Coordinates of C-alpha atoms in Angstrom, one line a residue:
M1 CA 41.1 -55.8 3.1
F2 CA 37.5 -56.9 2.7
S3 CA 34.5 -54.6 2.9
I4 CA 31.1 -55.3 4.4
I5 CA 28.3 -53.2 2.9
L6 CA 24.9 -52.9 4.8
Y7 CA 22.1 -51.7 2.6
Q8 CA 19.7 -49.6 4.7
P9 CA 20.3 -51.5 8.0
E10 CA 17.5 -51.3 10.5
I11 CA 18.5 -52.9 13.8
P12 CA 21.3 -51.1 15.8
P13 CA 22.6 -54.1 17.7
N14 CA 23.2 -56.0 14.4
T15 CA 25.2 -53.1 13.0
G16 CA 27.1 -52.8 16.3
N17 CA 28.0 -56.5 16.2
I18 CA 29.2 -56.0 12.6
I19 CA 31.3 -53.1 13.7
R20 CA 33.0 -55.4 16.2
L21 CA 33.4 -58.1 13.5
C22 CA 35.1 -55.6 11.2
A23 CA 37.4 -54.3 13.9
N24 CA 38.5 -57.9 14.7
T25 CA 39.1 -58.9 11.0
G26 CA 40.4 -55.6 9.5
A27 CA 37.3 -55.3 7.3
T28 CA 35.9 -51.9 6.4
L29 CA 32.2 -51.2 7.0
H30 CA 30.0 -49.3 4.5
L31 CA 26.5 -48.2 5.3
I32 CA 23.9 -47.2 2.7
E33 CA 21.3 -44.7 3.8
P34 CA 18.7 -44.4 5.0
L35 CA 19.7 -46.0 8.2
G36 CA 17.1 -47.3 10.7
F37 CA 19.0 -45.5 13.5
V38 CA 21.4 -42.8 14.2
L39 CA 25.1 -43.8 14.4
D40 CA 25.4 -42.7 18.0
D41 CA 22.4 -44.9 19.0
K42 CA 23.1 -46.3 22.5
N43 CA 22.1 -49.9 21.4
L44 CA 24.6 -49.6 18.5
R45 CA 27.3 -48.4 20.9
R46 CA 26.5 -51.2 23.4
A47 CA 26.8 -53.9 20.8
G48 CA 29.9 -52.4 19.2
L49 CA 31.4 -51.8 22.7
D50 CA 34.5 -49.7 22.2
Y51 CA 35.3 -51.1 18.7
H52 CA 34.1 -48.0 16.8
P53 CA 37.5 -46.3 16.7
L54 CA 39.1 -49.5 15.5
T55 CA 36.7 -49.7 12.5
Q56 CA 36.7 -47.7 9.3
I57 CA 33.0 -46.8 8.7
H58 CA 31.8 -45.0 5.5
V59 CA 28.3 -43.8 5.0
H60 CA 26.8 -43.6 1.5
P61 CA 23.7 -41.6 0.7
D62 CA 22.4 -44.2 -1.7
F63 CA 23.2 -47.5 -3.5
D64 CA 24.5 -45.8 -6.7
S65 CA 27.1 -43.8 -4.8
C66 CA 28.2 -46.9 -2.9
L67 CA 28.6 -48.7 -6.3
A68 CA 30.7 -45.9 -7.6
H69 CA 33.0 -46.2 -4.6
F70 CA 33.6 -49.8 -5.5
S71 CA 33.7 -49.3 -9.3
D72 CA 37.1 -51.2 -9.6
K73 CA 36.2 -53.9 -7.0
R74 CA 34.0 -57.0 -7.0
I75 CA 30.9 -56.9 -4.9
F76 CA 29.0 -60.1 -3.9
A77 CA 25.4 -59.8 -2.7
L78 CA 24.1 -62.1 -0.1
S79 CA 20.6 -63.3 -0.4
A80 CA 18.5 -66.3 0.6
K81 CA 17.3 -66.2 -3.1
G82 CA 20.9 -66.7 -4.4
K83 CA 21.8 -69.8 -6.4
T84 CA 25.6 -69.7 -5.8
L85 CA 26.9 -71.2 -2.6
Y86 CA 29.0 -68.8 -0.5
T87 CA 32.0 -71.1 -0.7
T88 CA 32.0 -71.4 -4.5
P89 CA 33.9 -68.2 -5.5
S90 CA 37.6 -67.6 -5.0
F91 CA 37.8 -64.4 -3.0
S92 CA 40.4 -61.6 -3.1
A93 CA 41.2 -59.4 -0.2
D94 CA 39.6 -56.3 -1.8
D95 CA 36.2 -58.0 -2.4
A96 CA 33.1 -56.5 -0.8
F97 CA 30.0 -58.3 0.5
L98 CA 26.6 -56.6 0.4
F99 CA 23.8 -57.5 2.8
G100 CA 20.2 -56.3 2.8
P101 CA 18.0 -54.9 5.6
E102 CA 17.0 -57.3 8.4
T103 CA 13.3 -57.3 7.7
R104 CA 13.2 -57.6 3.9
G105 CA 16.6 -58.5 2.5
L106 CA 18.0 -56.9 -0.7
P107 CA 15.3 -55.5 -3.0
Q108 CA 14.9 -57.0 -6.4
D109 CA 16.1 -53.9 -8.3
V110 CA 19.4 -54.1 -6.3
L111 CA 19.8 -57.9 -6.9
Q112 CA 19.2 -57.3 -10.6
T113 CA 22.5 -55.4 -10.8
F114 CA 24.4 -58.6 -10.1
T115 CA 25.0 -61.8 -12.1
Q116 CA 23.8 -65.0 -10.5
E117 CA 27.5 -65.9 -9.8
H118 CA 27.7 -62.7 -7.6
I119 CA 24.5 -63.5 -5.6
L120 CA 25.6 -65.8 -2.8
R121 CA 23.6 -67.8 -0.3
L122 CA 24.4 -69.6 2.9
P123 CA 22.7 -73.0 3.1
Q124 CA 19.9 -73.4 5.6
I125 CA 17.1 -75.9 6.2
T126 CA 14.2 -73.5 6.0
A127 CA 13.6 -71.8 2.7
D128 CA 11.2 -69.1 3.9
R129 CA 13.4 -67.7 6.8
S130 CA 16.9 -66.3 7.0
L131 CA 19.8 -66.1 9.4
N132 CA 20.5 -63.1 11.6
L133 CA 22.3 -60.4 9.6
S134 CA 25.4 -60.2 11.9
N135 CA 25.7 -64.0 11.9
T136 CA 25.5 -64.1 8.1
A137 CA 28.1 -61.4 7.8
A138 CA 30.5 -63.2 10.1
V139 CA 30.2 -66.5 8.3
M140 CA 30.7 -64.8 4.9
L141 CA 33.7 -62.7 6.1
Y142 CA 35.4 -65.6 7.8
E143 CA 35.1 -67.8 4.7
A144 CA 36.6 -65.1 2.5
W145 CA 39.4 -64.5 5.0
R146 CA 40.0 -68.2 5.3
Q147 CA 40.5 -68.4 1.6
I148 CA 43.3 -65.9 1.7
N149 CA 44.9 -67.7 4.6
F150 CA 43.8 -65.1 7.2
T151 CA 46.4 -62.6 5.9

């Protein structure tokens, strides 16, 4: 099934919400260190409720080790700077979606590892702001899941 990758997440409740999202969709969660919190943070637990045991969570020490884990899979990066609309690609069940930290998004050196077709954006009215991380992850994951008929 799909994977959600969070690059250096900073805000525990967002990650907790994404844990809950993954539990309810069958997606796997990958976290790239450093994290802006410890995994047993009470705010993370509160947002994730009791969904932690229902979610596969993998922690990677850095971006390169995470890339190595997905060497035979497609990764799509989500960025407000992306040119490709999130509904354009045809997704497969083993695709992964990479999201940047809440306060700064994905750094340029990370984005440069992707082709423009693999840097996706969600449309929005304001160009200088972005959607909440957990909302963006939910929209992206449900679009990909819809494309494979929610199997």
